[in-house]
Coordinates of N, CA and C in Angstrom, one line a residue:
M1 N 9.7 -12.6 1.8 CA 8.8 -13.1 1.2 C 8.7 -12.4 -0.6
T2 N 9.0 -13.1 -1.3 CA 8.8 -13.3 -2.4 C 7.7 -13.1 -2.9
V3 N 7.2 -11.9 -3.5 CA 5.8 -11.6 -4.2 C 5.7 -11.5 -6.0
D4 N 4.9 -12.2 -6.5 CA 5.3 -11.8 -8.1 C 4.6 -10.6 -8.3
L5 N 5.1 -9.7 -8.8 CA 4.8 -8.8 -9.0 C 3.5 -8.2 -9.7
D6 N 3.2 -9.2 -10.7 CA 2.6 -9.4 -11.6 C 1.0 -9.8 -11.6
T7 N 1.2 -10.1 -10.3 CA -0.1 -10.8 -9.6 C -1.5 -9.8 -8.7
L8 N -0.1 -9.0 -8.5 CA -0.7 -7.5 -7.6 C -1.4 -6.8 -8.7
R9 N -2.2 -5.6 -7.9 CA -3.0 -4.7 -8.6 C -2.5 -3.4 -8.2
Y10 N -2.5 -2.4 -9.1 CA -2.2 -0.7 -8.6 C -2.7 0.2 -8.6
T11 N -2.6 1.0 -7.8 CA -3.3 2.4 -7.8 C -2.4 3.8 -8.5
P12 N -3.0 4.7 -9.1 CA -2.2 5.8 -9.8 C -1.6 6.3 -8.4
E13 N -2.0 6.3 -7.5 CA -1.5 6.8 -6.1 C -0.6 6.3 -5.8
H14 N 0.2 5.1 -6.2 CA 1.4 4.3 -5.7 C 1.0 3.0 -4.8
E15 N -0.3 2.9 -4.2 CA -0.6 1.7 -3.7 C -0.5 0.1 -4.3
W16 N 0.1 -0.8 -4.0 CA -0.2 -2.4 -4.5 C -1.3 -2.7 -3.7
V17 N -2.0 -3.9 -4.4 CA -2.8 -4.3 -3.6 C -3.2 -5.9 -3.9
A18 N -2.7 -6.7 -3.1 CA -3.0 -8.1 -3.1 C -4.3 -8.9 -2.3
V19 N -4.6 -9.7 -3.5 CA -6.2 -10.1 -3.3 C -6.2 -11.6 -2.9
D20 N -6.7 -11.6 -1.4 CA -7.3 -13.3 -1.3 C -8.7 -13.4 -1.0
G21 N -9.4 -13.5 -2.2 CA -10.6 -13.7 -2.0 C -11.4 -12.3 -1.5
A22 N -12.2 -12.3 -0.1 CA -12.6 -10.9 0.0 C -11.6 -9.9 1.1
V23 N -10.6 -10.7 1.7 CA -8.9 -9.7 1.8 C -8.3 -9.4 0.8
V24 N -8.1 -8.1 1.0 CA -7.2 -7.1 0.4 C -5.8 -6.8 1.1
T25 N -4.4 -7.0 1.1 CA -3.7 -6.4 1.6 C -3.1 -5.1 0.9
F26 N -2.3 -4.3 1.2 CA -2.0 -3.1 0.6 C -1.1 -2.5 0.8
G27 N -0.1 -1.8 0.6 CA 0.8 -1.1 1.0 C 1.4 -0.1 0.0
I28 N 2.5 0.6 -0.1 CA 3.0 1.3 -1.0 C 4.4 0.6 -2.4
T29 N 4.2 1.3 -3.2 CA 4.9 0.4 -4.3 C 6.8 0.7 -4.2
D30 N 7.0 0.1 -4.8 CA 8.8 0.5 -4.5 C 9.2 2.1 -5.2
Y31 N 8.5 2.4 -6.1 CA 8.6 3.3 -6.8 C 8.6 4.6 -5.6
A32 N 7.2 4.7 -5.0 CA 6.5 5.1 -3.8 C 7.9 5.2 -3.1
A33 N 8.3 3.9 -2.4 CA 8.8 4.3 -1.6 C 10.6 5.0 -1.7
T34 N 10.7 4.7 -2.9 CA 12.1 5.6 -3.5 C 12.0 6.9 -3.1
Q35 N 10.6 7.4 -4.5 CA 10.4 9.1 -4.2 C 10.3 9.4 -2.9
L36 N 9.9 8.5 -1.8 CA 9.7 9.3 -0.4 C 11.0 9.6 0.1
G37 N 12.0 8.5 -0.3 CA 12.6 8.6 0.7 C 12.8 7.5 2.0
D38 N 14.1 7.8 2.9 CA 14.1 7.0 3.9 C 12.6 7.1 4.8
V39 N 12.0 6.3 5.0 CA 10.7 6.6 5.7 C 11.0 6.6 7.3
V40 N 9.9 7.1 7.8 CA 10.6 7.6 9.5 C 9.7 7.2 10.3
Y41 N 8.5 7.3 9.8 CA 7.2 7.3 10.7 C 6.0 7.0 9.7
V42 N 4.9 6.1 9.8 CA 4.0 5.5 9.6 C 2.6 5.2 10.1
E43 N 1.8 6.5 9.9 CA 0.4 6.2 10.7 C -0.4 5.3 9.7
L44 N -0.8 4.4 10.7 CA -2.0 3.8 10.0 C -4.0 3.6 10.5
P45 N -4.5 3.4 9.9 CA -6.0 3.2 10.2 C -6.1 2.4 11.5
A46 N -7.1 2.4 12.3 CA -7.5 1.8 13.3 C -8.4 0.2 13.0
V47 N -7.6 -0.5 13.5 CA -8.2 -2.0 13.3 C -10.0 -1.9 14.0
A48 N -10.2 -2.7 12.7 CA -11.6 -2.7 13.0 C -12.6 -1.1 12.6
G49 N -11.8 -0.1 12.0 CA -12.4 0.9 11.2 C -12.7 0.7 10.0
R50 N -12.9 1.7 9.4 CA -13.4 1.6 8.4 C -12.5 2.4 7.3
V51 N -12.3 1.9 5.8 CA -11.3 2.9 5.0 C -12.2 3.0 4.0
T52 N -12.3 4.0 3.3 CA -13.0 4.3 1.6 C -12.0 4.3 0.5
A53 N -12.6 3.5 -0.6 CA -11.5 3.5 -1.6 C -10.9 4.8 -1.9
G54 N -9.7 5.1 -2.5 CA -9.5 6.9 -2.7 C -9.4 8.0 -1.6
Q55 N -10.0 7.8 -0.2 CA -9.4 8.8 0.5 C -8.4 7.9 1.2
V56 N -8.4 9.2 2.2 CA -6.7 9.2 3.0 C -7.1 8.4 4.1
C57 N -6.2 7.4 4.2 CA -6.5 7.1 5.9 C -5.1 6.5 6.5
G58 N -3.9 7.2 6.3 CA -2.8 6.8 6.8 C -2.0 8.2 6.0
E59 N -0.8 8.1 7.0 CA -0.1 9.1 6.6 C 1.6 8.0 6.5
I60 N 2.2 8.7 6.0 CA 4.0 8.1 5.6 C 5.1 9.7 5.7
E61 N 5.6 9.4 6.6 CA 6.7 10.5 6.8 C 8.1 9.9 6.5
S62 N 9.0 10.6 5.8 CA 9.9 10.3 5.4 C 11.0 11.4 5.8
T63 N 12.8 11.7 5.4 CA 13.3 12.4 5.7 C 13.2 13.2 4.6
K64 N 12.7 13.0 3.1 CA 12.3 14.3 2.4 C 11.1 14.6 2.6
S65 N 9.7 14.2 2.9 CA 8.4 14.8 3.0 C 7.6 13.7 3.7
V66 N 6.1 14.3 3.7 CA 5.1 13.5 4.5 C 4.0 13.4 3.4
G67 N 3.8 12.0 3.1 CA 3.1 11.6 2.3 C 1.3 10.6 2.6
E68 N 0.5 11.1 1.8 CA -0.7 10.7 2.6 C -0.3 9.4 2.2
L69 N -1.0 8.2 2.5 CA -2.0 6.8 2.8 C -3.2 7.0 2.0
Y70 N -3.5 6.3 0.8 CA -4.9 6.2 0.0 C -5.2 5.1 -0.2
A71 N -6.3 4.4 0.5 CA -7.1 3.4 0.6 C -7.4 3.0 -0.9
P72 N -6.7 1.8 -1.3 CA -7.2 1.5 -2.6 C -8.7 0.6 -2.7
V73 N -9.3 0.4 -1.5 CA -10.2 -0.3 -1.6 C -10.9 0.0 -0.3
S74 N -12.5 -0.1 -0.2 CA -13.5 0.2 0.8 C -13.7 -1.1 1.6
G75 N -13.6 -1.0 2.9 CA -14.3 -2.0 3.7 C -13.7 -2.0 5.2
R76 N -13.5 -3.2 6.1 CA -13.1 -3.0 7.6 C -12.0 -3.5 7.1
V77 N -10.9 -2.7 8.3 CA -9.6 -3.2 8.5 C -9.4 -4.3 9.3
L78 N -8.9 -5.1 8.9 CA -8.8 -6.5 9.8 C -7.6 -6.4 11.1
E79 N -6.4 -5.5 10.1 CA -5.2 -5.9 10.6 C -4.6 -4.7 10.3
V80 N -2.9 -4.1 10.8 CA -2.3 -3.2 10.4 C -0.8 -4.1 10.7
N81 N 0.1 -3.7 9.9 CA 1.2 -4.1 10.3 C 2.1 -3.4 11.3
G82 N 2.1 -3.8 12.3 CA 2.9 -3.4 13.6 C 4.3 -3.1 13.7
E83 N 4.7 -4.1 12.8 CA 6.4 -4.2 12.5 C 6.5 -2.8 11.9
V84 N 5.9 -2.1 11.3 CA 6.3 -1.1 10.5 C 6.4 0.1 11.3
D85 N 5.6 0.1 12.4 CA 5.6 0.8 13.3 C 6.4 0.9 14.0
S86 N 7.4 -0.5 14.7 CA 8.8 0.1 15.5 C 9.5 -0.1 14.0
D87 N 9.6 -0.5 13.2 CA 10.5 -0.4 12.0 C 10.6 0.4 11.0
P88 N 10.0 1.6 10.6 CA 9.5 2.2 9.2 C 10.4 1.9 8.0
S89 N 11.5 1.6 8.3 CA 12.7 1.0 7.1 C 12.1 0.3 6.7
L90 N 11.1 -0.9 7.2 CA 10.6 -1.9 6.4 C 10.1 -1.5 5.1
V91 N 9.3 -0.5 5.0 CA 8.8 0.3 3.8 C 9.5 0.2 2.9
N92 N 10.8 0.7 2.9 CA 12.0 1.0 2.0 C 12.2 -0.4 1.6
A93 N 12.7 -0.7 2.5 CA 13.9 -2.2 2.6 C 12.9 -3.3 1.9
D94 N 11.5 -3.4 2.2 CA 10.8 -4.3 1.5 C 9.3 -4.1 1.1
P95 N 8.9 -3.3 0.4 CA 7.6 -2.6 0.3 C 6.7 -3.7 -0.1
F96 N 7.1 -4.4 -0.9 CA 6.1 -5.8 -1.3 C 5.7 -6.8 0.0
G97 N 6.7 -6.7 0.5 CA 6.8 -8.2 1.9 C 6.8 -7.6 3.0
A98 N 7.7 -7.2 3.7 CA 7.4 -7.2 5.3 C 7.2 -5.5 5.3
G99 N 7.3 -4.8 4.5 CA 6.8 -3.6 4.1 C 5.2 -3.5 4.2
W100 N 4.2 -4.6 4.3 CA 3.6 -4.3 3.9 C 2.6 -3.5 5.0
L101 N 1.4 -2.8 4.5 CA 1.0 -1.4 5.5 C -0.4 -2.5 6.1
V102 N -1.9 -2.7 5.1 CA -2.4 -2.6 5.4 C -3.9 -4.4 5.3
R103 N -4.4 -4.9 6.2 CA -5.3 -5.5 5.7 C -7.0 -5.2 5.9
V104 N -7.8 -5.7 4.8 CA -8.8 -5.1 4.9 C -9.8 -6.0 4.5
E105 N -11.2 -6.5 5.0 CA -12.2 -7.1 4.6 C -13.0 -6.3 3.2
I106 N -13.2 -6.4 2.0 CA -13.4 -5.6 1.1 C -15.0 -5.4 1.7
D107 N -15.7 -4.6 0.7 CA -17.1 -4.9 0.6 C -17.2 -4.6 -0.8
G108 N -17.6 -5.9 -0.8 CA -18.2 -6.2 -2.5 C -17.0 -6.3 -3.7
E109 N -17.1 -5.5 -4.8 CA -16.2 -5.8 -5.7 C -14.9 -4.8 -5.4
L110 N -13.5 -5.2 -5.8 CA -12.4 -4.4 -6.1 C -13.2 -3.2 -6.9
P111 N -12.6 -2.3 -6.7 CA -13.0 -0.6 -7.4 C -12.4 -0.7 -8.9
A112 N -13.5 -0.3 -9.8 CA -12.8 -0.1 -11.1 C -11.3 1.1 -11.0
G113 N -10.9 0.6 -11.7 CA -9.8 1.5 -12.3 C -8.4 1.1 -11.2
L114 N -8.4 0.1 -11.0 CA -6.8 -0.6 -10.1 C -6.2 -1.2 -11.8
L115 N -4.7 -0.9 -11.7 CA -4.2 -0.7 -12.4 C -3.3 -2.6 -12.9
D116 N -3.2 -2.9 -14.0 CA -2.2 -4.2 -13.5 C -0.8 -3.7 -13.5
R117 N 0.1 -4.8 -13.3 CA 1.3 -4.3 -13.5 C 2.7 -3.5 -14.9
A118 N 1.7 -4.0 -16.1 CA 2.0 -3.5 -17.2 C 1.8 -1.7 -17.3
A119 N 0.7 -1.6 -16.7 CA 0.0 0.0 -17.0 C 0.2 0.8 -15.5
Y120 N 1.1 0.2 -14.8 CA 1.6 1.0 -13.4 C 3.1 1.0 -13.6
T121 N 3.5 0.2 -14.2 CA 5.4 0.9 -14.4 C 5.2 2.0 -15.9
T122 N 4.1 2.0 -16.9 CA 4.2 2.8 -18.1 C 3.6 4.8 -17.1
L123 N 2.8 4.3 -16.0 CA 2.5 5.4 -15.4 C 3.7 5.9 -15.0
T124 N 4.9 5.1 -14.4 CA 5.8 5.7 -13.5 C 6.7 6.1 -14.4
G125 N 6.8 5.3 -15.9 CA 8.0 5.3 -16.3 C 9.4 4.5 -15.9
A126 N 8.9 3.7 -15.1 CA 9.7 2.7 -14.8 C 10.0 1.2 -15.7
A127 N 11.3 0.4 -15.6 CA 10.8 -0.4 -16.4 C 10.6 -1.9 -15.2
S128 N 9.8 -2.5 -16.1 CA 9.2 -3.5 -15.6 C 10.3 -4.4 -15.3

């Protein structure tokens, strides 16, 4: 899957957000995946449960450390990526495609403070 990274929004906690109407898909960025190292386990929120923007909604364990997954939006969980449950390496191999993590039906508007690609790459010091 090819994703135009300039169409995504980003959080300072290194999640990306793809918006399709009231449905948001999110995962962790390539920067976060690289910083974590080889991902070996992903814990995601329950389908039909609720997540709250800025709150921890899961966990990502790698060979280097354990990181928390923050919800970039508030809403009801529609779907989680079961493929990463059986193959966590997808988060490293294709963080913006097959390594997506959660789909949420958002409550209202997107939260303020989401970054565009240029602001995110400035934050991480990465080349765009």
